[in-house]
Short mmCIF file of C-alpha atoms and ligand atoms in Angstrom, two decimals:
data_model
loop_
_atom_site.label_atom_id
_atom_site.label_comp_id
_atom_site.label_asym_id
_atom_site.label_seq_id
_atom_site.Cartn_x
_atom_site.Cartn_y
_atom_site.Cartn_z
CA MET A 1 -26.60 15.84 16.35
CA ALA A 2 -25.24 13.51 14.16
CA GLY A 3 -21.45 11.97 14.36
CA LYS A 4 -18.77 12.19 11.50
CA VAL A 5 -17.58 9.09 9.97
CA TRP A 6 -13.51 9.01 9.83
CA PHE A 7 -11.79 6.85 7.19
CA VAL A 8 -8.85 5.93 8.81
CA GLY A 9 -5.88 4.15 7.10
CA ALA A 10 -4.67 1.63 9.67
CA GLY A 11 -1.25 0.68 7.83
CA PRO A 12 0.13 -2.12 6.30
CA GLY A 13 -0.71 -4.49 9.68
CA ASP A 14 1.73 -3.60 12.59
CA PRO A 15 -0.49 -1.88 15.00
CA ASP A 16 2.28 0.80 15.73
CA LEU A 17 2.39 1.91 12.32
CA ILE A 18 -1.10 3.85 12.53
CA THR A 19 -0.89 7.40 12.50
CA VAL A 20 -1.18 9.09 15.92
CA LYS A 21 -4.12 10.89 14.68
CA GLY A 22 -5.51 7.59 13.54
CA ARG A 23 -4.87 6.34 16.97
CA ASN A 24 -6.51 9.16 18.70
CA LEU A 25 -9.64 8.83 16.69
CA LEU A 26 -9.75 5.07 17.85
CA ALA A 27 -9.44 5.88 21.42
CA ALA A 28 -12.38 8.15 20.72
CA ALA A 29 -14.74 6.19 18.57
CA GLY A 30 -18.18 5.00 19.77
CA ALA A 31 -17.99 2.70 17.06
CA ILE A 32 -15.43 1.09 14.67
CA LEU A 33 -16.14 -0.81 11.29
CA TYR A 34 -12.72 -2.64 10.87
CA ALA A 35 -11.71 -4.03 7.43
CA GLY A 36 -10.83 -7.80 7.91
CA SER A 37 -8.23 -9.74 9.84
CA LEU A 38 -5.43 -7.29 8.59
CA VAL A 39 -6.18 -4.57 11.06
CA ASP A 40 -8.18 -6.22 14.26
CA GLN A 41 -5.18 -5.89 16.24
CA ALA A 42 -5.45 -1.95 15.98
CA ALA A 43 -8.89 -1.96 16.09
CA THR A 44 -9.13 -4.24 19.34
CA ARG A 45 -6.02 -2.24 21.01
CA PHE A 46 -6.65 1.07 20.60
CA ALA A 47 -10.19 1.23 21.30
CA PRO A 48 -12.30 2.63 24.26
CA ALA A 49 -14.24 0.19 26.47
CA GLY A 50 -17.89 -0.29 25.48
CA CYS A 51 -16.95 0.62 21.80
CA THR A 52 -18.93 -1.14 19.26
CA ILE A 53 -16.52 -2.76 17.30
CA ARG A 54 -17.80 -5.09 13.85
CA ASP A 55 -15.64 -6.59 11.21
CA SER A 56 -16.73 -5.70 7.61
CA LYS A 57 -15.67 -9.03 6.17
CA ASP A 58 -18.73 -10.30 5.67
CA MET A 59 -20.85 -7.27 5.23
CA THR A 60 -21.50 -5.86 1.08
CA LEU A 61 -21.21 -2.06 0.59
CA PRO A 62 -24.48 -0.72 1.32
CA GLU A 63 -24.59 -2.80 4.24
CA MET A 64 -21.46 -1.20 5.63
CA THR A 65 -22.70 2.28 4.46
CA ASP A 66 -26.06 1.41 6.34
CA TRP A 67 -24.13 0.43 9.51
CA LEU A 68 -22.03 3.48 9.34
CA LEU A 69 -25.25 5.53 9.25
CA GLU A 70 -26.56 3.93 11.55
CA GLN A 71 -23.58 4.40 13.92
CA ALA A 72 -23.08 8.45 13.00
CA ALA A 73 -26.69 8.83 14.48
CA ARG A 74 -25.56 7.28 18.13
CA HIS A 75 -21.67 8.31 18.21
CA ALA A 76 -20.18 11.73 17.77
CA THR A 77 -16.99 9.80 16.47
CA VAL A 78 -17.32 6.78 14.24
CA VAL A 79 -14.31 5.02 12.75
CA ARG A 80 -14.28 3.19 9.32
CA LEU A 81 -10.64 1.24 9.63
CA GLN A 82 -8.78 0.47 6.51
CA THR A 83 -5.55 -1.31 5.52
CA GLY A 84 -2.54 0.77 4.40
CA ASP A 85 -3.83 3.91 2.97
CA PRO A 86 -7.86 4.18 2.22
CA GLY A 87 -7.38 6.00 -0.95
CA LEU A 88 -5.91 2.88 -2.84
CA TYR A 89 -8.24 -0.22 -3.74
CA GLY A 90 -10.34 0.96 -0.67
CA ALA A 91 -13.67 1.82 -2.13
CA LEU A 92 -13.71 5.15 -0.22
CA ILE A 93 -15.78 6.95 -2.66
CA GLU A 94 -18.43 4.32 -3.11
CA MET A 95 -18.64 4.90 0.86
CA THR A 96 -18.46 8.24 1.20
CA ARG A 97 -21.18 9.56 -1.53
CA PRO A 98 -23.97 7.90 0.47
CA LEU A 99 -22.59 9.77 3.59
CA THR A 100 -22.94 12.86 1.95
CA ALA A 101 -26.16 12.24 0.57
CA ALA A 102 -27.42 11.54 4.04
CA GLY A 103 -26.00 14.78 5.23
CA ILE A 104 -23.50 12.71 7.18
CA ASP A 105 -19.62 14.74 7.88
CA TRP A 106 -16.71 12.68 6.88
CA ALA A 107 -13.14 12.87 6.71
CA VAL A 108 -9.88 10.84 5.67
CA VAL A 109 -6.75 9.76 7.97
CA PRO A 110 -4.30 8.61 5.57
CA GLY A 111 -2.51 5.64 6.43
CA VAL A 112 1.26 3.94 5.41
CA SER A 113 0.51 2.09 2.71
CA SER A 114 1.63 -1.81 2.17
CA ALA A 115 3.57 -0.71 -0.93
CA LEU A 116 6.01 1.22 1.19
CA ALA A 117 5.69 -1.04 3.81
CA ALA A 118 7.31 -3.91 1.28
CA ALA A 119 9.95 -1.81 0.58
CA ALA A 120 10.66 -0.90 3.74
CA ALA A 121 10.88 -4.53 4.99
CA ALA A 122 13.53 -5.54 2.38
CA GLY A 123 15.29 -2.34 2.73
CA GLU A 124 14.74 -1.01 -0.65
CA THR A 125 14.26 2.22 -2.41
CA LEU A 126 11.76 3.06 -4.82
CA THR A 127 13.46 6.01 -6.65
CA LEU A 128 16.96 6.43 -7.37
CA PRO A 129 18.73 8.95 -9.18
CA GLU A 130 19.75 8.13 -12.80
CA VAL A 131 18.08 5.02 -12.07
CA THR A 132 14.18 5.48 -11.96
CA GLN A 133 12.47 8.74 -10.09
CA THR A 134 8.75 7.38 -10.76
CA VAL A 135 6.53 5.14 -9.22
CA ILE A 136 3.77 3.50 -10.50
CA LEU A 137 0.61 1.79 -8.19
CA THR A 138 -1.24 -0.75 -9.94
CA ARG A 139 -2.48 -4.02 -10.30
CA VAL A 140 -3.66 -6.60 -12.98
CA ALA A 141 -6.98 -6.92 -13.94
CA GLY A 142 -8.64 -9.50 -11.86
CA ARG A 143 -12.52 -9.02 -11.74
CA THR A 144 -12.03 -5.42 -11.57
CA PRO A 145 -10.82 -4.33 -15.65
CA MET A 146 -8.19 -2.56 -16.18
CA PRO A 147 -9.29 0.92 -17.92
CA PRO A 148 -7.95 1.65 -21.68
CA GLY A 149 -4.28 2.27 -21.36
CA GLU A 150 -3.22 0.87 -18.35
CA ASP A 151 -2.89 -2.92 -18.70
CA LEU A 152 0.53 -4.05 -17.18
CA GLU A 153 2.56 -4.25 -20.38
CA ALA A 154 2.16 -0.81 -20.98
CA LEU A 155 2.79 0.79 -17.65
CA ALA A 156 5.99 -1.55 -17.29
CA ALA A 157 7.25 -0.07 -20.65
CA HIS A 158 8.31 2.91 -18.80
CA ARG A 159 10.84 1.19 -16.71
CA THR A 160 10.00 2.81 -13.90
CA THR A 161 9.03 0.88 -10.32
CA LEU A 162 5.93 -0.68 -10.29
CA CYS A 163 4.12 -1.76 -7.08
CA ILE A 164 1.80 -4.43 -8.09
CA PHE A 165 -1.25 -4.81 -5.75
CA LEU A 166 -3.94 -7.52 -5.33
CA SER A 167 -2.35 -9.38 -7.96
CA ILE A 168 -0.16 -12.20 -6.29
CA THR A 169 -2.54 -14.98 -7.60
CA LEU A 170 -2.41 -14.03 -10.96
CA LEU A 171 1.83 -13.67 -10.89
CA HIS A 172 2.18 -15.46 -14.32
CA ARG A 173 0.03 -12.46 -15.96
CA VAL A 174 2.78 -10.12 -14.36
CA GLN A 175 5.56 -12.04 -15.82
CA ASP A 176 3.80 -12.11 -19.08
CA ALA A 177 3.49 -8.73 -19.19
CA LEU A 178 6.81 -7.68 -18.23
CA ARG A 179 8.16 -10.08 -20.80
CA ALA A 180 6.32 -8.83 -23.39
CA ALA A 181 7.56 -5.50 -22.18
CA GLY A 182 11.21 -6.45 -22.89
CA TRP A 183 11.93 -6.98 -18.97
CA ALA A 184 15.09 -9.43 -18.83
CA GLU A 185 14.76 -12.66 -17.58
CA ASP A 186 17.04 -11.66 -14.97
CA ALA A 187 15.25 -8.47 -13.87
CA PRO A 188 15.20 -8.37 -10.00
CA ILE A 189 11.58 -9.07 -8.40
CA LEU A 190 10.40 -8.44 -4.74
CA VAL A 191 7.09 -9.99 -3.49
CA VAL A 192 6.60 -9.15 0.49
CA GLN A 193 3.60 -11.10 2.35
CA LYS A 194 2.31 -9.92 4.95
CA ALA A 195 4.71 -6.82 5.33
CA SER A 196 5.30 -5.41 8.82
CA TRP A 197 3.47 -8.05 10.60
CA PRO A 198 5.21 -9.17 13.78
CA GLY A 199 6.41 -12.60 13.01
CA ALA A 200 4.35 -13.16 9.96
CA GLU A 201 6.27 -11.25 7.24
CA LYS A 202 7.52 -13.17 4.10
CA ILE A 203 10.35 -11.51 1.83
CA VAL A 204 10.92 -13.38 -1.44
CA ARG A 205 13.29 -12.24 -3.80
CA GLY A 206 13.76 -13.81 -6.95
CA THR A 207 14.14 -12.66 -10.53
CA LEU A 208 11.40 -12.37 -13.74
CA ALA A 209 12.27 -16.01 -14.44
CA ASP A 210 12.43 -17.65 -11.31
CA ILE A 211 9.74 -15.42 -8.93
CA LYS A 212 6.74 -17.30 -9.00
CA ARG A 213 8.13 -20.98 -8.54
CA LYS A 214 9.82 -19.46 -5.38
CA CYS A 215 6.49 -17.94 -4.30
CA GLN A 216 5.10 -21.25 -5.04
CA THR A 217 7.76 -22.80 -2.45
CA GLU A 218 6.99 -20.35 -0.02
CA ARG A 219 3.26 -20.79 -0.09
CA ILE A 220 2.59 -17.31 -0.98
CA ALA A 221 -1.20 -16.81 -2.11
CA ALA A 222 -2.52 -13.70 -0.73
CA GLN A 223 -1.73 -10.62 1.32
CA ALA A 224 1.42 -10.03 -1.01
CA MET A 225 2.62 -6.93 -2.72
CA ILE A 226 5.25 -7.69 -6.00
CA ILE A 227 7.72 -5.09 -6.82
CA ALA A 228 9.13 -5.01 -9.69
CA SER A 229 12.11 -2.03 -9.84
CA PRO A 230 15.09 -1.34 -11.72
CA THR A 231 16.42 0.00 -7.98
CA LEU A 232 16.22 -3.38 -6.65
CA GLY A 233 19.57 -4.59 -4.55
CA ALA A 234 20.96 -1.32 -5.22
CA ALA A 235 22.45 -1.93 -1.70
CA ASP A 236 24.71 -4.14 -3.14
CA TRP A 237 25.75 -2.46 -6.45
CA PRO A 238 29.39 -1.91 -6.85
CA ASP A 239 28.93 1.07 -8.50
CA LEU A 240 26.19 3.71 -7.62
CA ALA A 241 25.47 6.83 -9.11
CA ARG A 242 25.40 9.54 -6.25
CA SER A 243 22.45 11.53 -5.45
CA LYS A 244 22.37 14.75 -6.67
CA LEU A 245 20.68 16.20 -3.24
CA TYR A 246 24.17 14.84 -1.43
CA ASP A 247 26.69 15.63 -4.12
CA PRO A 248 28.77 18.60 -2.81
CA SER A 249 28.38 20.54 -6.20
CA PHE A 250 24.78 20.96 -6.08
CA SER A 251 22.89 23.20 -5.09
CA HIS A 252 19.55 23.28 -2.75
CA ARG A 253 17.48 25.14 -0.35
CA PHE A 254 19.18 24.43 2.55
CA ARG A 255 23.11 24.20 0.99
CA LYS A 256 24.99 26.37 -0.77
CA ALA A 257 27.25 24.20 -3.54
CA SER A 258 30.68 24.14 -2.61
CA GLU A 259 33.37 25.49 -4.73
CA ALA A 260 35.82 22.54 -4.79
CA LYS A 261 34.60 19.87 -6.78
CA PRO A 262 35.34 16.40 -5.45
N1 SAH B 301 -5.17 0.29 0.80
C1 SAH B 301 -4.52 -0.99 1.04
C2 SAH B 301 -4.49 -1.73 -0.34
C3 SAH B 301 -5.74 -2.63 -0.16
S1 SAH B 301 -5.81 -3.71 -1.71
C4 SAH B 301 -3.04 -0.26 0.91
O1 SAH B 301 -2.64 1.11 1.04
O2 SAH B 301 -1.90 -1.21 1.34
C5 SAH B 301 -5.11 -5.43 -0.93
C6 SAH B 301 -3.73 -5.52 -1.39
O3 SAH B 301 -3.15 -5.00 -0.41
C7 SAH B 301 -3.30 -6.76 -1.37
O4 SAH B 301 -3.80 -7.84 -2.33
C8 SAH B 301 -1.76 -6.80 -1.25
O5 SAH B 301 -1.96 -6.74 -2.49
C9 SAH B 301 -1.95 -5.52 -0.96
N2 SAH B 301 -1.46 -5.42 0.86
C10 SAH B 301 -2.08 -5.10 1.86
N3 SAH B 301 -1.61 -5.28 3.00
C11 SAH B 301 -0.42 -5.88 2.66
C12 SAH B 301 0.89 -6.40 3.51
N4 SAH B 301 0.96 -6.17 4.79
N5 SAH B 301 1.80 -6.86 2.88
C13 SAH B 301 2.08 -7.02 1.80
N6 SAH B 301 1.08 -6.51 0.92
C14 SAH B 301 0.01 -5.95 1.21
#
């Protein structure tokens, strides 16, 4: 009987940030195909003795699906380990379609995305009452073009939180887009490289005007998340609109509003 292929989110880099389900699957895996240097620690730390472990760094997509098919013929549990969450910039569907076509069962285990790990590293919130209640996960066009209506300038016009993947080498284009959308030169921008990696994480705080220079000084040219958001720095604001959820005059499922207004 053919095995099952699990697409497991490894989280952003710290091996402790994989889910318990993901870790249990690694511990039961007969074969693991992991995505480059970002997640090798989890793959090697949690895999059982005798497990076939392979880095997909130098493989093409068809080579990867062939390998997964081959391993599924031999093992009950095969894991494709991906950085962050498999549903974000992970070529998930390109890999699952050939499995489905070959009659191989597969499933996805979500992971902590680097967008969330970057915010956590910096102690920032991505949403804030009366500031922004929306997060856009996006990138700028590289070799992959952006579909119509999704260029960063158009998205930035909403003034929401923007988590920008795969774009650190194109930071000048991020700056151009935010300027064209009317963001101020002193708008705060956060860049986190290797978020959650023990001993390797770098946090750079800057503004639209100086973030590129600061990243150059810190030599950040890969594996970095760019966050542009009107919420950044809120921990130090003198005046913060109180969250409606904790406001005594606001009822919700678990608590009735108190009569007395503060
Ligand atoms: N599926 C992944 C994203 C893969 S695309 C996720 O959910 O996080 C690769 C991009 O993710 C990188 O270019 C970078 O922008 C971001 N990234 C991945 N790991 C990161 C980390 N530990 N710190 C900061 N950015 C990271």
